[in-house]
Structure formats: C-alpha cells, structure tokens
Short mmCIF file of C-alpha atoms in Angstrom, two decimals:
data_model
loop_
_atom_site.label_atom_id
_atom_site.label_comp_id
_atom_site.label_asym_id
_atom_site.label_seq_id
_atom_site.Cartn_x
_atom_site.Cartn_y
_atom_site.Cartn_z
CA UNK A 436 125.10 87.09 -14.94
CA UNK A 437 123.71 90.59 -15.53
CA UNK A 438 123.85 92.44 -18.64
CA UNK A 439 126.30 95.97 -18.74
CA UNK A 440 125.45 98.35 -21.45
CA UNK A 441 128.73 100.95 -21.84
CA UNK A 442 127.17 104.08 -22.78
CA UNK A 443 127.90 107.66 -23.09
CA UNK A 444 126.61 110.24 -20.65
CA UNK A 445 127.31 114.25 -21.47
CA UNK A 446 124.47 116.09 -19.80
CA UNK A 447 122.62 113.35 -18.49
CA UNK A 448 123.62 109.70 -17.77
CA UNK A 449 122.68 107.03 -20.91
CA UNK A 450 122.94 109.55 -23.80
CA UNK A 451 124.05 107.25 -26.57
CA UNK A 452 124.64 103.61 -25.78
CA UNK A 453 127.96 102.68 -27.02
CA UNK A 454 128.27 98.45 -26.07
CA UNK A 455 125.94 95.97 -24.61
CA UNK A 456 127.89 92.82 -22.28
CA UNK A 457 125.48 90.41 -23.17
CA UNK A 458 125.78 86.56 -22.18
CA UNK A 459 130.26 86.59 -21.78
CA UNK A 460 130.42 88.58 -24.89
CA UNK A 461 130.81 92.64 -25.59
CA UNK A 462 129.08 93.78 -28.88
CA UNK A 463 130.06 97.04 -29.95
CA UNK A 464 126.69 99.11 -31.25
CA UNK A 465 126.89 100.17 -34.59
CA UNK A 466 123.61 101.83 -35.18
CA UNK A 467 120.59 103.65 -32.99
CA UNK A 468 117.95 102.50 -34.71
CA UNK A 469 115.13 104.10 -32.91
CA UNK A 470 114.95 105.94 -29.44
CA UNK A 471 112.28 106.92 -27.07
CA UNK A 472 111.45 107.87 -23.57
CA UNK A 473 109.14 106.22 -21.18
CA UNK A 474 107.92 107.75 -17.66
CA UNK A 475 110.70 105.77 -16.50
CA UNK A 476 113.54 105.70 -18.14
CA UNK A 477 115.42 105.62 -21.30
CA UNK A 478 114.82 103.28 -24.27
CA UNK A 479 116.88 102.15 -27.43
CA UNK A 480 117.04 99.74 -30.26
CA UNK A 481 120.41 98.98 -31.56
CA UNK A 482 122.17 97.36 -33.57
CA UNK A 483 125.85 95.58 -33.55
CA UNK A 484 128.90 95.67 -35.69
CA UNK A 485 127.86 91.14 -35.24
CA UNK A 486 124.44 91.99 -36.68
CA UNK A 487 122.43 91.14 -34.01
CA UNK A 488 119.75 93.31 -32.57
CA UNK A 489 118.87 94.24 -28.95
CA UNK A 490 116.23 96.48 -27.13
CA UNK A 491 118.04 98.46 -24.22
CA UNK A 492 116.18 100.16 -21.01
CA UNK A 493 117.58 101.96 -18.52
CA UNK A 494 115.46 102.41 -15.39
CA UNK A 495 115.91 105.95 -14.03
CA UNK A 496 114.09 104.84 -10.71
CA UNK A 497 116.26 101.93 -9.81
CA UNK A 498 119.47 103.19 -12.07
CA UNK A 499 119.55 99.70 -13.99
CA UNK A 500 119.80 98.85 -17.60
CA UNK A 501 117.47 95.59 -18.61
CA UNK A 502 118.84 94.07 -21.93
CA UNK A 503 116.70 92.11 -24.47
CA UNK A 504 117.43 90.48 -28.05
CA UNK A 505 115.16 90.69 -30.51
#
C-alpha cells in the first residue's frame, strides 16, 4: 500500500503537511514539530491528534512522499 500525506501547497508544493494515510488509516497532524530541508526535498516531524509520531519526506526529484513512524 503506499503512504499519502495531504498537505498544503501555497507557493510551492508540501508547505505544511496537513494528514498522513498511513497503513488503512488517515491521521490528522496536529503539530509541526520540527522542519528542515535536505538537497532533496522537504522534511517534517509531526505529530497526530492519535498521538503518534511520524517523520515525513517528500522527494523533490522523484515527487514522492516516504512516510516513517517513530
């Protein structure tokens, strides 16, 4: 199954992520807890409205998000 993250996109595409599709379920984010760039993409650690914790990365070169829980 690959992971969806539902984000918001104003200037550029994957501003703010907004919900991460993760294993048949949707978890809303409730908090940005930290945020950074990499030479390839975007990266973000949020956190749910469930309380559970993920690291999200959107690759800028091949336009895919990769989805971790930590």
């Amino acid at each position: 199954m690959t992971e969806v993250v539902e984000c918001h996109s104003g200037f550029e595409y994957a501003e703010r992520p907004l919900a991460v599709n993760w294993e048949g379920s949707r978890y809303a984010v409730l908090e940005i807890l930290a945020q950074w760039r990499t030479s390839g993409g975007r990266c973000f650690r949020v956190r749910t409205e469930e309380e559970k914790a993920f690291e999200l990365f959107y690759s800028e070169l091949h336009d895919e998000w990769r989805v971790k829980p930590v």
